[in-house]
PDB file of C-alpha atoms in Angstrom:
ATOM      1  CA  UNK E   1       5.736  19.050  23.246  1.00  0.00           C
ATOM      2  CA  UNK E   2       6.579  17.846  19.778  1.00  0.00           C
ATOM      3  CA  UNK E   3       4.027  15.935  17.755  1.00  0.00           C
ATOM      4  CA  UNK E   4       3.568  14.562  14.249  1.00  0.00           C
ATOM      5  CA  UNK E   5       0.248  14.521  12.434  1.00  0.00           C
ATOM      6  CA  UNK E   6      -0.383  12.453   9.362  1.00  0.00           C
ATOM      7  CA  UNK E   7      -3.529  13.979   8.046  1.00  0.00           C
ATOM      8  CA  UNK E   8      -4.876  10.945   6.203  1.00  0.00           C
ATOM      9  CA  UNK E   9      -5.143   7.532   7.808  1.00  0.00           C
ATOM     10  CA  UNK E  10      -5.995   5.874   4.490  1.00  0.00           C
ATOM     11  CA  UNK E  11      -5.321   6.935   0.907  1.00  0.00           C
ATOM     12  CA  UNK E  12      -6.819   4.890  -1.920  1.00  0.00           C
ATOM     13  CA  UNK E  13      -5.448   5.615  -5.371  1.00  0.00           C
ATOM     14  CA  UNK E  14      -5.431   4.035  -8.797  1.00  0.00           C
ATOM     15  CA  UNK E  15      -2.273   2.659 -10.352  1.00  0.00           C
ATOM     16  CA  UNK E  16      -0.212   5.243 -12.283  1.00  0.00           C
ATOM     17  CA  UNK E  17      -1.976   8.134 -10.557  1.00  0.00           C
ATOM     18  CA  UNK E  18      -0.013  10.692  -8.516  1.00  0.00           C
ATOM     19  CA  UNK E  19      -0.192  10.582  -4.733  1.00  0.00           C
ATOM     20  CA  UNK E  20       0.597  12.904  -1.838  1.00  0.00           C
ATOM     21  CA  UNK E  21       0.786  11.729   1.760  1.00  0.00           C
ATOM     22  CA  UNK E  22       0.624  14.625   4.158  1.00  0.00           C
ATOM     23  CA  UNK E  23       2.673  15.143   7.289  1.00  0.00           C
ATOM     24  CA  UNK E  24       2.701  18.110   9.638  1.00  0.00           C
ATOM     25  CA  UNK E  25       4.725  18.482  12.781  1.00  0.00           C
ATOM     26  CA  UNK E  26       4.731  20.804  15.737  1.00  0.00           C
ATOM     27  CA  UNK E  27       8.011  21.809  17.249  1.00  0.00           C
ATOM     28  CA  UNK E  28       9.476  25.002  18.635  1.00  0.00           C
ATOM     29  CA  UNK E  29      12.956  23.918  17.603  1.00  0.00           C
ATOM     30  CA  UNK E  30      14.544  22.681  14.402  1.00  0.00           C
ATOM     31  CA  UNK E  31      13.983  19.057  13.487  1.00  0.00           C
ATOM     32  CA  UNK E  32      15.226  16.270  11.310  1.00  0.00           C
ATOM     33  CA  UNK E  33      12.500  14.651   9.210  1.00  0.00           C
ATOM     34  CA  UNK E  34      12.040  11.121   7.927  1.00  0.00           C
ATOM     35  CA  UNK E  35       9.601   9.024   5.938  1.00  0.00           C
ATOM     36  CA  UNK E  36       9.525   5.264   6.407  1.00  0.00           C
ATOM     37  CA  UNK E  37       7.565   2.572   4.551  1.00  0.00           C
ATOM     38  CA  UNK E  38       6.367  -0.687   6.073  1.00  0.00           C
ATOM     39  CA  UNK E  39       5.154  -3.600   3.961  1.00  0.00           C
ATOM     40  CA  UNK E  40       2.909  -6.195   5.623  1.00  0.00           C
ATOM     41  CA  UNK E  41       4.670  -8.225   8.306  1.00  0.00           C
ATOM     42  CA  UNK E  42       7.977  -6.517   7.705  1.00  0.00           C
ATOM     43  CA  UNK E  43      10.165  -3.938   9.402  1.00  0.00           C
ATOM     44  CA  UNK E  44      10.352  -0.301   8.427  1.00  0.00           C
ATOM     45  CA  UNK E  45      12.463   0.878   5.517  1.00  0.00           C
ATOM     46  CA  UNK E  46      13.773   4.422   5.199  1.00  0.00           C
ATOM     47  CA  UNK E  47      12.321   6.160   2.148  1.00  0.00           C
ATOM     48  CA  UNK E  48      14.007   9.520   2.545  1.00  0.00           C
ATOM     49  CA  UNK E  49      15.264  12.018   5.080  1.00  0.00           C
ATOM     50  CA  UNK E  50      15.752  15.734   5.532  1.00  0.00           C
ATOM     51  CA  UNK E  51      18.675  16.785   7.710  1.00  0.00           C
ATOM     52  CA  UNK E  52      19.651  20.099   6.111  1.00  0.00           C
ATOM     53  CA  UNK E  53      20.232  21.713   2.723  1.00  0.00           C
ATOM     54  CA  UNK E  54      17.815  21.531  -0.175  1.00  0.00           C
ATOM     55  CA  UNK E  55      14.211  21.407   0.944  1.00  0.00           C
ATOM     56  CA  UNK E  56      13.290  18.996  -1.858  1.00  0.00           C
ATOM     57  CA  UNK E  57      14.476  15.549  -0.960  1.00  0.00           C
ATOM     58  CA  UNK E  58      14.496  12.576  -3.290  1.00  0.00           C
ATOM     59  CA  UNK E  59      14.260   9.060  -1.935  1.00  0.00           C
ATOM     60  CA  UNK E  60      14.002   5.484  -3.061  1.00  0.00           C
ATOM     61  CA  UNK E  61      11.292   3.995  -5.259  1.00  0.00           C
ATOM     62  CA  UNK E  62      10.600   7.329  -6.989  1.00  0.00           C
ATOM     63  CA  UNK E  63       9.352   9.118  -3.867  1.00  0.00           C
ATOM     64  CA  UNK E  64      10.208  12.678  -2.947  1.00  0.00           C
ATOM     65  CA  UNK E  65       9.270  15.049  -0.155  1.00  0.00           C
ATOM     66  CA  UNK E  66       9.438  18.774   0.400  1.00  0.00           C
ATOM     67  CA  UNK E  67      10.292  20.389   3.693  1.00  0.00           C
ATOM     68  CA  UNK E  68       8.285  23.553   4.275  1.00  0.00           C
ATOM     69  CA  UNK E  69       9.500  25.278   7.405  1.00  0.00           C
ATOM     70  CA  UNK E  70       6.847  27.998   7.456  1.00  0.00           C
ATOM     71  CA  UNK E  71       4.053  25.444   7.249  1.00  0.00           C
ATOM     72  CA  UNK E  72       5.908  22.856   9.353  1.00  0.00           C
ATOM     73  CA  UNK E  73       5.136  20.228   6.764  1.00  0.00           C
ATOM     74  CA  UNK E  74       6.994  17.387   5.087  1.00  0.00           C
ATOM     75  CA  UNK E  75       4.607  15.912   2.521  1.00  0.00           C
ATOM     76  CA  UNK E  76       5.548  12.803   0.574  1.00  0.00           C
ATOM     77  CA  UNK E  77       4.819  12.607  -3.148  1.00  0.00           C
ATOM     78  CA  UNK E  78       5.120  10.225  -6.049  1.00  0.00           C
ATOM     79  CA  UNK E  79       4.078  11.193  -9.588  1.00  0.00           C
ATOM     80  CA  UNK E  80       2.932   7.703 -10.619  1.00  0.00           C
ATOM     81  CA  UNK E  81       2.274   4.880  -8.156  1.00  0.00           C
ATOM     82  CA  UNK E  82       2.492   1.138  -8.683  1.00  0.00           C
ATOM     83  CA  UNK E  83       0.595  -1.715  -7.098  1.00  0.00           C
ATOM     84  CA  UNK E  84       3.790  -2.553  -5.216  1.00  0.00           C
ATOM     85  CA  UNK E  85       3.641   0.797  -3.390  1.00  0.00           C
ATOM     86  CA  UNK E  86       0.716  -0.502  -1.334  1.00  0.00           C
ATOM     87  CA  UNK E  87       2.015  -0.264   2.225  1.00  0.00           C
ATOM     88  CA  UNK E  88       1.911   1.726   5.456  1.00  0.00           C
ATOM     89  CA  UNK E  89       3.846   5.001   5.431  1.00  0.00           C
ATOM     90  CA  UNK E  90       5.133   6.676   8.573  1.00  0.00           C
ATOM     91  CA  UNK E  91       6.413  10.209   9.005  1.00  0.00           C
ATOM     92  CA  UNK E  92       8.820  10.794  11.907  1.00  0.00           C
ATOM     93  CA  UNK E  93      10.756  13.725  13.347  1.00  0.00           C
ATOM     94  CA  UNK E  94      13.674  14.133  15.678  1.00  0.00           C
ATOM     95  CA  UNK E  95      14.486  17.400  17.371  1.00  0.00           C
ATOM     96  CA  UNK E  96      17.937  18.775  16.662  1.00  0.00           C
ATOM     97  CA  UNK E  97      18.835  20.040  20.110  1.00  0.00           C
ATOM     98  CA  UNK E  98      20.852  18.172  22.672  1.00  0.00           C
ATOM     99  CA  UNK E  99      21.282  14.429  22.867  1.00  0.00           C
ATOM    100  CA  UNK E 100      17.697  13.517  22.141  1.00  0.00           C
ATOM    101  CA  UNK E 101      17.732  10.197  20.305  1.00  0.00           C
ATOM    102  CA  UNK E 102      14.019   9.566  20.148  1.00  0.00           C
ATOM    103  CA  UNK E 103      11.950   9.624  16.999  1.00  0.00           C
ATOM    104  CA  UNK E 104       8.445  11.043  17.270  1.00  0.00           C
ATOM    105  CA  UNK E 105       6.155   9.100  14.986  1.00  0.00           C
ATOM    106  CA  UNK E 106       2.983   9.892  13.133  1.00  0.00           C
ATOM    107  CA  UNK E 107       0.182   7.340  13.269  1.00  0.00           C
ATOM    108  CA  UNK E 108       0.796   6.200   9.711  1.00  0.00           C
ATOM    109  CA  UNK E 109      -1.010   6.431   6.392  1.00  0.00           C
ATOM    110  CA  UNK E 110      -2.186   3.297   4.669  1.00  0.00           C
ATOM    111  CA  UNK E 111      -1.689   3.640   0.917  1.00  0.00           C
ATOM    112  CA  UNK E 112      -3.811   1.286  -1.174  1.00  0.00           C
ATOM    113  CA  UNK E 113      -2.999   1.238  -4.886  1.00  0.00           C
ATOM    114  CA  UNK E 114      -5.768  -0.289  -6.953  1.00  0.00           C
ATOM    115  CA  UNK E 115      -5.516  -1.549 -10.544  1.00  0.00           C
TER     116      UNK E 115
ATOM    117  CA  UNK H   1      25.161  -6.733   2.773  1.00  0.00           C
ATOM    118  CA  UNK H   2      25.190  -4.886   6.061  1.00  0.00           C
ATOM    119  CA  UNK H   3      21.954  -5.438   7.868  1.00  0.00           C
ATOM    120  CA  UNK H   4      19.874  -5.807  10.999  1.00  0.00           C
ATOM    121  CA  UNK H   5      18.812  -9.378  11.719  1.00  0.00           C
ATOM    122  CA  UNK H   6      16.078 -10.497  14.062  1.00  0.00           C
ATOM    123  CA  UNK H   7      15.451 -14.025  15.217  1.00  0.00           C
ATOM    124  CA  UNK H   8      13.072 -15.668  15.260  1.00  0.00           C
ATOM    125  CA  UNK H   9      10.670 -13.991  12.831  1.00  0.00           C
ATOM    126  CA  UNK H  10       7.716 -15.578  14.612  1.00  0.00           C
ATOM    127  CA  UNK H  11       7.635 -16.559  18.270  1.00  0.00           C
ATOM    128  CA  UNK H  12       4.838 -18.218  20.199  1.00  0.00           C
ATOM    129  CA  UNK H  13       4.999 -18.290  23.974  1.00  0.00           C
ATOM    130  CA  UNK H  14       2.616 -19.152  26.762  1.00  0.00           C
ATOM    131  CA  UNK H  15       1.121 -16.687  29.169  1.00  0.00           C
ATOM    132  CA  UNK H  16       3.693 -16.027  31.890  1.00  0.00           C
ATOM    133  CA  UNK H  17       6.508 -17.990  30.236  1.00  0.00           C
ATOM    134  CA  UNK H  18       9.686 -15.920  29.790  1.00  0.00           C
ATOM    135  CA  UNK H  19      10.761 -15.260  26.239  1.00  0.00           C
ATOM    136  CA  UNK H  20      13.845 -13.700  24.668  1.00  0.00           C
ATOM    137  CA  UNK H  21      14.005 -12.020  21.295  1.00  0.00           C
ATOM    138  CA  UNK H  22      17.329 -11.370  19.628  1.00  0.00           C
ATOM    139  CA  UNK H  23      18.742  -8.766  17.313  1.00  0.00           C
ATOM    140  CA  UNK H  24      22.112  -8.588  15.634  1.00  0.00           C
ATOM    141  CA  UNK H  25      23.659  -6.036  13.316  1.00  0.00           C
ATOM    142  CA  UNK H  26      26.547  -5.972  10.892  1.00  0.00           C
ATOM    143  CA  UNK H  27      26.409  -2.186  10.507  1.00  0.00           C
ATOM    144  CA  UNK H  28      28.663  -1.504  13.518  1.00  0.00           C
ATOM    145  CA  UNK H  29      26.227   1.158  14.673  1.00  0.00           C
ATOM    146  CA  UNK H  30      26.535   2.676  18.132  1.00  0.00           C
ATOM    147  CA  UNK H  31      22.839   2.880  18.934  1.00  0.00           C
ATOM    148  CA  UNK H  32      20.380  -0.009  19.113  1.00  0.00           C
ATOM    149  CA  UNK H  33      16.660   0.394  19.736  1.00  0.00           C
ATOM    150  CA  UNK H  34      13.764  -1.874  20.653  1.00  0.00           C
ATOM    151  CA  UNK H  35      10.249  -0.966  19.571  1.00  0.00           C
ATOM    152  CA  UNK H  36       6.878  -2.558  20.157  1.00  0.00           C
ATOM    153  CA  UNK H  37       4.343  -2.206  17.370  1.00  0.00           C
ATOM    154  CA  UNK H  38       0.733  -3.281  17.676  1.00  0.00           C
ATOM    155  CA  UNK H  39      -1.595  -3.695  14.754  1.00  0.00           C
ATOM    156  CA  UNK H  40      -2.269  -0.499  12.785  1.00  0.00           C
ATOM    157  CA  UNK H  41      -0.198   1.583  15.209  1.00  0.00           C
ATOM    158  CA  UNK H  42       3.073   3.438  15.050  1.00  0.00           C
ATOM    159  CA  UNK H  43       6.135   1.840  16.636  1.00  0.00           C
ATOM    160  CA  UNK H  44       6.494   2.561  20.344  1.00  0.00           C
ATOM    161  CA  UNK H  45      10.015   2.908  21.696  1.00  0.00           C
ATOM    162  CA  UNK H  46      10.713   0.623  24.658  1.00  0.00           C
ATOM    163  CA  UNK H  47      14.399   1.420  25.257  1.00  0.00           C
ATOM    164  CA  UNK H  48      17.688   1.970  23.529  1.00  0.00           C
ATOM    165  CA  UNK H  49      21.403   1.570  24.039  1.00  0.00           C
ATOM    166  CA  UNK H  50      23.948   4.177  23.075  1.00  0.00           C
ATOM    167  CA  UNK H  51      27.032   1.983  23.200  1.00  0.00           C
ATOM    168  CA  UNK H  52      26.665   0.479  26.682  1.00  0.00           C
ATOM    169  CA  UNK H  53      24.554   3.313  28.020  1.00  0.00           C
ATOM    170  CA  UNK H  54      21.024   1.949  28.594  1.00  0.00           C
ATOM    171  CA  UNK H  55      18.051   4.293  28.261  1.00  0.00           C
ATOM    172  CA  UNK H  56      14.633   3.126  29.355  1.00  0.00           C
ATOM    173  CA  UNK H  57      11.459   4.908  28.302  1.00  0.00           C
ATOM    174  CA  UNK H  58       9.435   6.084  31.289  1.00  0.00           C
ATOM    175  CA  UNK H  59       6.346   4.105  30.301  1.00  0.00           C
ATOM    176  CA  UNK H  60       8.097   0.824  29.467  1.00  0.00           C
ATOM    177  CA  UNK H  61       6.751  -1.855  31.821  1.00  0.00           C
ATOM    178  CA  UNK H  62       9.193  -3.504  34.237  1.00  0.00           C
ATOM    179  CA  UNK H  63       8.279  -6.782  32.572  1.00  0.00           C
ATOM    180  CA  UNK H  64      10.532  -5.773  29.674  1.00  0.00           C
ATOM    181  CA  UNK H  65      14.300  -5.943  30.035  1.00  0.00           C
ATOM    182  CA  UNK H  66      17.173  -5.667  27.612  1.00  0.00           C
ATOM    183  CA  UNK H  67      20.794  -6.743  27.345  1.00  0.00           C
ATOM    184  CA  UNK H  68      23.542  -5.647  24.997  1.00  0.00           C
ATOM    185  CA  UNK H  69      26.537  -7.899  25.556  1.00  0.00           C
ATOM    186  CA  UNK H  70      28.530  -6.385  22.696  1.00  0.00           C
ATOM    187  CA  UNK H  71      28.184  -3.930  19.809  1.00  0.00           C
ATOM    188  CA  UNK H  72      26.583  -6.456  17.496  1.00  0.00           C
ATOM    189  CA  UNK H  73      23.921  -8.052  19.659  1.00  0.00           C
ATOM    190  CA  UNK H  74      20.954  -6.855  21.654  1.00  0.00           C
ATOM    191  CA  UNK H  75      18.284  -8.920  23.400  1.00  0.00           C
ATOM    192  CA  UNK H  76      14.760  -8.194  24.556  1.00  0.00           C
ATOM    193  CA  UNK H  77      13.606 -10.247  27.533  1.00  0.00           C
ATOM    194  CA  UNK H  78       9.946 -10.394  28.476  1.00  0.00           C
ATOM    195  CA  UNK H  79       9.864 -11.895  31.941  1.00  0.00           C
ATOM    196  CA  UNK H  80       6.179 -12.785  32.212  1.00  0.00           C
ATOM    197  CA  UNK H  81       4.363 -12.190  28.934  1.00  0.00           C
ATOM    198  CA  UNK H  82       0.730 -11.238  29.109  1.00  0.00           C
ATOM    199  CA  UNK H  83      -1.842 -11.356  26.348  1.00  0.00           C
ATOM    200  CA  UNK H  84      -1.374  -7.617  25.886  1.00  0.00           C
ATOM    201  CA  UNK H  85       2.275  -8.129  24.976  1.00  0.00           C
ATOM    202  CA  UNK H  86       1.389  -9.831  21.715  1.00  0.00           C
ATOM    203  CA  UNK H  87       2.828  -7.532  19.065  1.00  0.00           C
ATOM    204  CA  UNK H  88       5.520  -7.055  16.475  1.00  0.00           C
ATOM    205  CA  UNK H  89       8.871  -6.273  18.084  1.00  0.00           C
ATOM    206  CA  UNK H  90      11.240  -4.232  15.976  1.00  0.00           C
ATOM    207  CA  UNK H  91      14.944  -3.746  16.454  1.00  0.00           C
ATOM    208  CA  UNK H  92      16.646  -0.752  14.896  1.00  0.00           C
ATOM    209  CA  UNK H  93      20.128   0.710  14.792  1.00  0.00           C
ATOM    210  CA  UNK H  94      21.661   4.073  13.999  1.00  0.00           C
ATOM    211  CA  UNK H  95      25.204   5.310  13.707  1.00  0.00           C
ATOM    212  CA  UNK H  96      24.475   8.135  16.126  1.00  0.00           C
ATOM    213  CA  UNK H  97      21.605   9.910  17.840  1.00  0.00           C
ATOM    214  CA  UNK H  98      20.752  12.325  15.050  1.00  0.00           C
ATOM    215  CA  UNK H  99      20.878   9.897  12.180  1.00  0.00           C
ATOM    216  CA  UNK H 100      18.294   7.712  10.549  1.00  0.00           C
ATOM    217  CA  UNK H 101      17.404   4.341  12.018  1.00  0.00           C
ATOM    218  CA  UNK H 102      17.714   1.053  10.175  1.00  0.00           C
ATOM    219  CA  UNK H 103      15.167  -1.573  11.073  1.00  0.00           C
ATOM    220  CA  UNK H 104      15.225  -5.332  11.169  1.00  0.00           C
ATOM    221  CA  UNK H 105      12.328  -7.380   9.781  1.00  0.00           C
ATOM    222  CA  UNK H 106      10.729  -7.737  13.199  1.00  0.00           C
ATOM    223  CA  UNK H 107       9.639 -10.632  15.406  1.00  0.00           C
ATOM    224  CA  UNK H 108       5.927 -11.255  15.692  1.00  0.00           C
ATOM    225  CA  UNK H 109       5.161 -12.472  19.193  1.00  0.00           C
ATOM    226  CA  UNK H 110       2.029 -14.459  19.939  1.00  0.00           C
ATOM    227  CA  UNK H 111       1.026 -15.149  23.542  1.00  0.00           C
ATOM    228  CA  UNK H 112      -1.303 -18.081  24.132  1.00  0.00           C
TER     229      UNK H 112
END
């Protein structure tokens, strides 16, 4: 069965520091990969996605992620965070095969950016 | 701007009193999803529609029903809300099964 593991439940970081939020998945088939951000009391917003092509994906708000097939990872990075990046971040995967329409979600990583 | 709209943003209902949450979209997407999200948890898929084709998750309680009268609208009906149904309910859409999902702002349901 497919699963998504976000290795850190909470990541505290100082403003303007770099950050990496880690995501690993287990799947015997190819997947599509997504990162979403959720601000308090709001819905989820797509940060970036990997469907195919270049393994380095750039998203909104200065975030990027790299798909590593051999390590089954899709870590999210930002070189310099702002206070406004404080939010919950979710990694999600969808298997490529068939008509599966379901996203498999990680448990989320809470990013706290401190001044 | 094309978007996913959920009304109301906050809903209070009494234990056992039926409640309906609504979702509309201007994206003209084929697929609409309903998720339940409890505090500090990932969203949990309840069901989805691919056009008019309804797909229920195996562990979605019978207490939860959904209607999609047309492409733009989708409703979540909770027939007899319990205290455990208090949560954020998220509606999402996608153009097709393999594509990313676009989320509405959510409806926070309180059960008293």
